[in-house]
PDB file of C-alpha atoms in Angstrom:
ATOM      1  CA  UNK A  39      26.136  63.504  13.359  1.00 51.00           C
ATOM      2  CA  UNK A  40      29.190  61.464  11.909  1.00 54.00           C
ATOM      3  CA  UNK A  41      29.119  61.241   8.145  1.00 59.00           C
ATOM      4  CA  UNK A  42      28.166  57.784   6.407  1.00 65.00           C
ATOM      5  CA  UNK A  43      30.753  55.478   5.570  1.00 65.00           C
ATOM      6  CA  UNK A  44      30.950  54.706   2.107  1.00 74.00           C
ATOM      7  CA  UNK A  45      31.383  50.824   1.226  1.00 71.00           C
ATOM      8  CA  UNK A  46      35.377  51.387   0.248  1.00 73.00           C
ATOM      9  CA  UNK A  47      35.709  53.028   3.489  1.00 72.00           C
ATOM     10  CA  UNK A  48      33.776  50.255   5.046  1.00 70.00           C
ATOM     11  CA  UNK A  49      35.797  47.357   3.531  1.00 69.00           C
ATOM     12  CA  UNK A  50      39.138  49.305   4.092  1.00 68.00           C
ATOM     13  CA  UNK A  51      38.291  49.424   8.259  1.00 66.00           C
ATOM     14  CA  UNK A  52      36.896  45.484   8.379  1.00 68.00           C
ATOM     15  CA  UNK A  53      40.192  44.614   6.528  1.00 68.00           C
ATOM     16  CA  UNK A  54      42.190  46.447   9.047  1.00 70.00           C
ATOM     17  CA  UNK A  55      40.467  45.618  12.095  1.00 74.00           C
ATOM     18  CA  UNK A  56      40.455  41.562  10.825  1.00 66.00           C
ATOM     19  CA  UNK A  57      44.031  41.887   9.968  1.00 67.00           C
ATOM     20  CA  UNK A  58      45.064  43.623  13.424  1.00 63.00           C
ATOM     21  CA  UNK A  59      43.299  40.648  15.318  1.00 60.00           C
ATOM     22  CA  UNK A  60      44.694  38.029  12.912  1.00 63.00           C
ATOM     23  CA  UNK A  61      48.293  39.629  14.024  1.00 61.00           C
ATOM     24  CA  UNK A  62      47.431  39.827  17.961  1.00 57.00           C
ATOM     25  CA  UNK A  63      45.896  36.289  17.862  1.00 57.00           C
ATOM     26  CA  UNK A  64      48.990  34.782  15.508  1.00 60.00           C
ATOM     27  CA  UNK A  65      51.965  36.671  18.019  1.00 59.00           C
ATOM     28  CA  UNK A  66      49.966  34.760  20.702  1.00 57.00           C
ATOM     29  CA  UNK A  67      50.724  31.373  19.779  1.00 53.00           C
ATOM     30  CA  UNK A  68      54.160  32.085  19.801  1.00 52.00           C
ATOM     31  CA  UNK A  69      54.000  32.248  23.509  1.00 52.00           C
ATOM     32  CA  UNK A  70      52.699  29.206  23.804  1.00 54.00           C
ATOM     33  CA  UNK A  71      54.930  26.610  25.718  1.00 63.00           C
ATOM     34  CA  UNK A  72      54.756  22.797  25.972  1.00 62.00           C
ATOM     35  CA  UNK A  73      56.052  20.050  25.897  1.00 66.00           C
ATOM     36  CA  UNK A  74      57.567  19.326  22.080  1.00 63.00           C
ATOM     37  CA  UNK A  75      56.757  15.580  20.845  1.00 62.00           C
ATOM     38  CA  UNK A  76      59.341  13.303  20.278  1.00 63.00           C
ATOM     39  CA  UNK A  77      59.627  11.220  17.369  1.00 52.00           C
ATOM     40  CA  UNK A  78      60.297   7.930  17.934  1.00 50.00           C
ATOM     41  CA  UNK A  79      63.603   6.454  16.783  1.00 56.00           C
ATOM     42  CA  UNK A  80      63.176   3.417  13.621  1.00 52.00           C
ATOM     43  CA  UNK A  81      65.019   0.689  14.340  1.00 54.00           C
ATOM     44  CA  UNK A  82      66.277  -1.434  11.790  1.00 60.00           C
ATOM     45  CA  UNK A  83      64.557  -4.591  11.180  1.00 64.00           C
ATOM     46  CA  UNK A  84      67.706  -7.397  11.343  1.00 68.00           C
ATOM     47  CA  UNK A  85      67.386 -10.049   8.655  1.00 71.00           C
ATOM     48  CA  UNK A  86      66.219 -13.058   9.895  1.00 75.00           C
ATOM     49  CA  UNK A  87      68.803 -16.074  10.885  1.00 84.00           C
ATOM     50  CA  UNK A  88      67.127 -18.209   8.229  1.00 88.00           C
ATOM     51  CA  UNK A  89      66.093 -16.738   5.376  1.00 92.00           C
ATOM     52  CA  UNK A  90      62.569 -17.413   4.682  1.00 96.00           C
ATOM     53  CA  UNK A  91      61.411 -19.310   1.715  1.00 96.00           C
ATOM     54  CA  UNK A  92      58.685 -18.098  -1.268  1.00 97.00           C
ATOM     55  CA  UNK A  93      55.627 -20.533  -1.741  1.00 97.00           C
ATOM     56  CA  UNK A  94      54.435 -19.863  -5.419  1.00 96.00           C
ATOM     57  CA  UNK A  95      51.207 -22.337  -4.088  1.00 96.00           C
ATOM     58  CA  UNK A  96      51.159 -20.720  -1.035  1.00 97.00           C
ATOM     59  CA  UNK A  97      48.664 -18.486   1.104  1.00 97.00           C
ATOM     60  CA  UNK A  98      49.783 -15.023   1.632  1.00 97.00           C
ATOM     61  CA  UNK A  99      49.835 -15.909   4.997  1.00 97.00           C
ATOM     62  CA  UNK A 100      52.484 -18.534   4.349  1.00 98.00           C
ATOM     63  CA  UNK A 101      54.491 -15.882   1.879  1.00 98.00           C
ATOM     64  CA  UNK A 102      54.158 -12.793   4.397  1.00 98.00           C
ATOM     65  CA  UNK A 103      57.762 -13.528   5.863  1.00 98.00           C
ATOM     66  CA  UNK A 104      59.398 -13.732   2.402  1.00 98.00           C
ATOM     67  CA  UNK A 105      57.502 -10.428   1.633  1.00 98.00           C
ATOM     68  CA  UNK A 106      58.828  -8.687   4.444  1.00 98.00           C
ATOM     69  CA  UNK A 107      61.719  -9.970   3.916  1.00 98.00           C
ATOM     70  CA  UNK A 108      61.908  -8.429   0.128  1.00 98.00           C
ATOM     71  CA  UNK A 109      61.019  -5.095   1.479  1.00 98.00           C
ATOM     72  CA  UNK A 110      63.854  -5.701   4.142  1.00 97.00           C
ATOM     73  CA  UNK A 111      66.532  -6.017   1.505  1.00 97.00           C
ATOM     74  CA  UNK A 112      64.691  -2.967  -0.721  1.00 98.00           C
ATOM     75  CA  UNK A 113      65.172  -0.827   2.250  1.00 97.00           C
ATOM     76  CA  UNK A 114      68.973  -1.375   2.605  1.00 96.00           C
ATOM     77  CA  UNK A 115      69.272  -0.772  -1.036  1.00 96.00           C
ATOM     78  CA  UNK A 116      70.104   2.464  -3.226  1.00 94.00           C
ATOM     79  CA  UNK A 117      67.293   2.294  -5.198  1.00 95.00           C
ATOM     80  CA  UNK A 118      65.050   5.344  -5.050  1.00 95.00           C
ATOM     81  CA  UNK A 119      61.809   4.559  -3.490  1.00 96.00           C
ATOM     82  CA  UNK A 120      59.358   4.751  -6.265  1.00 96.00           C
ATOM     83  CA  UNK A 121      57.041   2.603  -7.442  1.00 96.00           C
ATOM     84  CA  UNK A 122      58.731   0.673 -10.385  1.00 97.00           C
ATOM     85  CA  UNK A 123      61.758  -0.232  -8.405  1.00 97.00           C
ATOM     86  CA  UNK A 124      59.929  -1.688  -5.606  1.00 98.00           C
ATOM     87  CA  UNK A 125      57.970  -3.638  -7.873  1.00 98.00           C
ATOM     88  CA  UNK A 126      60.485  -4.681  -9.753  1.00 98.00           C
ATOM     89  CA  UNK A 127      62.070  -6.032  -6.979  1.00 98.00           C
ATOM     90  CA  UNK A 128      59.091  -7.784  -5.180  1.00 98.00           C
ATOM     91  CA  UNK A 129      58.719  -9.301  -8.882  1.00 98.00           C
ATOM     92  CA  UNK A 130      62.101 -10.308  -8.885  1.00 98.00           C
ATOM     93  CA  UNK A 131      61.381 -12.521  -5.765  1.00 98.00           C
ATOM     94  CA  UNK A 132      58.684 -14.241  -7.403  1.00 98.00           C
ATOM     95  CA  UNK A 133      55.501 -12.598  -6.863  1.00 98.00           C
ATOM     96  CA  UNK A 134      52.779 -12.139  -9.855  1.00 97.00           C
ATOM     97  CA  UNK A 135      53.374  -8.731 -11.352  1.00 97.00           C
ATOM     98  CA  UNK A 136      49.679  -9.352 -12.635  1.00 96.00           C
ATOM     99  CA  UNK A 137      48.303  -9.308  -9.035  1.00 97.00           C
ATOM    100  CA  UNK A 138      50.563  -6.457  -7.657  1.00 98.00           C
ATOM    101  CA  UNK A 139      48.988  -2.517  -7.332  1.00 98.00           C
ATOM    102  CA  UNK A 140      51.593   0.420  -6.682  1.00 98.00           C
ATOM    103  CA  UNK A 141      50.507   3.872  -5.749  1.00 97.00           C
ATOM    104  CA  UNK A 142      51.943   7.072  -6.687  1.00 96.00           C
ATOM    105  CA  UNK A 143      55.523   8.035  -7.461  1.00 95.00           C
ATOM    106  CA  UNK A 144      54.060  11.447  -6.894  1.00 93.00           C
ATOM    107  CA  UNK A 145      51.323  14.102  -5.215  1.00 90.00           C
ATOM    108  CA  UNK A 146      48.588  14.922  -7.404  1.00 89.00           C
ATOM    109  CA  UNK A 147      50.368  18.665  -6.629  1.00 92.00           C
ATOM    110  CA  UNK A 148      53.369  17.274  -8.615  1.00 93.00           C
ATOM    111  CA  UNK A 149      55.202  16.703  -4.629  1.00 94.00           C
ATOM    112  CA  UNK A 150      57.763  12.927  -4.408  1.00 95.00           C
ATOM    113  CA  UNK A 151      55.633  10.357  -2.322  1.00 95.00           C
ATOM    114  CA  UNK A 152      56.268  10.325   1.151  1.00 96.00           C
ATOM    115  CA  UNK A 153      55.581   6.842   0.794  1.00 96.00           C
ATOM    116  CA  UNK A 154      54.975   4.286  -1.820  1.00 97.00           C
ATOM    117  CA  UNK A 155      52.725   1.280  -1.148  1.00 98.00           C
ATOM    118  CA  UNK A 156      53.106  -1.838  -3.081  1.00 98.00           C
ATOM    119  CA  UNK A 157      50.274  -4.712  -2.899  1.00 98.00           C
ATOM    120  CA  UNK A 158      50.659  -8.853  -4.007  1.00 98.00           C
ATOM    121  CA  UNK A 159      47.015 -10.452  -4.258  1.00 98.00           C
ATOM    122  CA  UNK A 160      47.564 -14.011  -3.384  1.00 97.00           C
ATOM    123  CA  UNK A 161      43.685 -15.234  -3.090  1.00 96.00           C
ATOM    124  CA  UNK A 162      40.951 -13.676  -0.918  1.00 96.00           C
ATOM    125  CA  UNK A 163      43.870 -11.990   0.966  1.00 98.00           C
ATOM    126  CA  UNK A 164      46.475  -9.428   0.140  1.00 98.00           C
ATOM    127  CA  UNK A 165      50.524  -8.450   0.860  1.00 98.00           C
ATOM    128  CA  UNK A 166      50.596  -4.950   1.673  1.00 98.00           C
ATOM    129  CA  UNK A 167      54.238  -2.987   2.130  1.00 98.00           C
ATOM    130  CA  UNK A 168      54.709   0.733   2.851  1.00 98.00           C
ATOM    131  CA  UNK A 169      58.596   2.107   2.291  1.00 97.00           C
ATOM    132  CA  UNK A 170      58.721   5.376   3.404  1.00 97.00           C
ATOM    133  CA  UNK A 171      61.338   7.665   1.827  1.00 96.00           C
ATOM    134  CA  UNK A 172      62.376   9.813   4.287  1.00 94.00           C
ATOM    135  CA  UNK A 173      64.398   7.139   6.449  1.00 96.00           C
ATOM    136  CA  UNK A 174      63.385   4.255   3.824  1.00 96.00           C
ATOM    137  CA  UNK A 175      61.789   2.123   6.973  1.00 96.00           C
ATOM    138  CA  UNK A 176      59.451  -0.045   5.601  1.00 97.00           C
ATOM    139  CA  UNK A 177      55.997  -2.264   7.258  1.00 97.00           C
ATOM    140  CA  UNK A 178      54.447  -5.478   5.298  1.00 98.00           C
ATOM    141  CA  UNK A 179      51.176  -6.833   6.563  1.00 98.00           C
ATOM    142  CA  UNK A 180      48.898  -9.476   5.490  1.00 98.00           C
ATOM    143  CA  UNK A 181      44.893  -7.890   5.452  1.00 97.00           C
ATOM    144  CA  UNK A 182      41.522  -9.283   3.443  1.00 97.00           C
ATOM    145  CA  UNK A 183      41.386  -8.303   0.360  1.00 97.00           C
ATOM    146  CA  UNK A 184      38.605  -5.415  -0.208  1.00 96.00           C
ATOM    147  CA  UNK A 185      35.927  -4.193  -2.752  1.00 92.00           C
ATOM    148  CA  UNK A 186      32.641  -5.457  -3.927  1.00 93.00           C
ATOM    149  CA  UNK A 187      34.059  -8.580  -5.585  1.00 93.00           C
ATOM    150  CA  UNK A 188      37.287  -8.914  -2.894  1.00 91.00           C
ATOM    151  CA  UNK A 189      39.903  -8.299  -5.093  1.00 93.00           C
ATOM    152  CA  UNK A 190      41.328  -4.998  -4.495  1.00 96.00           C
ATOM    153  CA  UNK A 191      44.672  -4.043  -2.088  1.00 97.00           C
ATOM    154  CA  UNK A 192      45.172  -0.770  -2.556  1.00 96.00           C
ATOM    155  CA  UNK A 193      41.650   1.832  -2.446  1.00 94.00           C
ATOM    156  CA  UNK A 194      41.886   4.444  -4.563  1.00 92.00           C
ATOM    157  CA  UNK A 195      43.813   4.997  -7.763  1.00 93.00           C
ATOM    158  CA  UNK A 196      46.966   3.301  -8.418  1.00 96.00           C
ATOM    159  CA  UNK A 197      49.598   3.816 -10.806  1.00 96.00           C
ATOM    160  CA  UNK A 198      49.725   1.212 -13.985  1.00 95.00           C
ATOM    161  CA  UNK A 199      52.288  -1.114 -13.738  1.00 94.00           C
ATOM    162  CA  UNK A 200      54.330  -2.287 -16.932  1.00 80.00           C
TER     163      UNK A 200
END
């Protein structure tokens, strides 16, 4: 009769067997083939042939070209994409630094932003730009404002702006 194994023993064998199938099962996705995804190419959005105008009265609708527009010229700039630039610069064109939000110049792990997003409340209805920093492409939409009284752009927490 095979002697007892005593609980070190036990815990030394389950961490070897567990580690040999972790290996056999980790060397097997490097066989794996298939096709590799491609990322797309960004194209660069061409400024428009007339440039589009700011409407301090105006809808966001109405201001969403200008807006874009802003983050156009931001892209093609030097400045690094963080959050106080880019709202400097949307201020700078105009809009209420009083109804912007900003997120995060970095990761709550202390990482840069991939990505900083920069909001304009004009009304029931918000101005909402991403620049990414990798390639420093940028998107600007016009969505409803959100929240339970409608007046919030970004969810979550955003960084205080100055």
């Amino acid at each position: 009769m095979p002697a007892a194994l005593t609980p070190r023993r036990r815990s030394a064998v389950l961490a070897s067997i567990v580690l040999g199938l972790s290996a056999a099962l980790l060397s097997g996705c490097a066989l794996l083939e298939g096709p590799q995804p491609e990322t797309p190419e960004r194209t660069e959005t061409a400024a428009p042939e007339t440039p589009p105008e700011f409407f301090p009265e105006g809808s966001a609708e109405d201001n969403l070209p200008y807006f874009t527009e802003v983050l156009r010229t931001f892209s093609s700039g030097e400045e690094p994409v963080q959050g106080a630039p880019i709202v400097q610069a949307v201020a700078d064109a105009g809009f209420d630094r009083t109804a912007m939000q900003v997120s995060f110049d970095q990761s709550k792990t202390s990482l840069p932003a991939d990505n900083i997003f920069v909001s304009v409340r004009i009304g029931s209805d918000c101005l909402i730009g991403q620049v990414i920093a990798a390639d420093r492409s940028f998107v600007a939409k016009n969505e409803p404002a959100v929240g339970p009284t409608g007046d919030i752009c970004l969810i979550g927490q955003t960084a205080p702006i100055g």
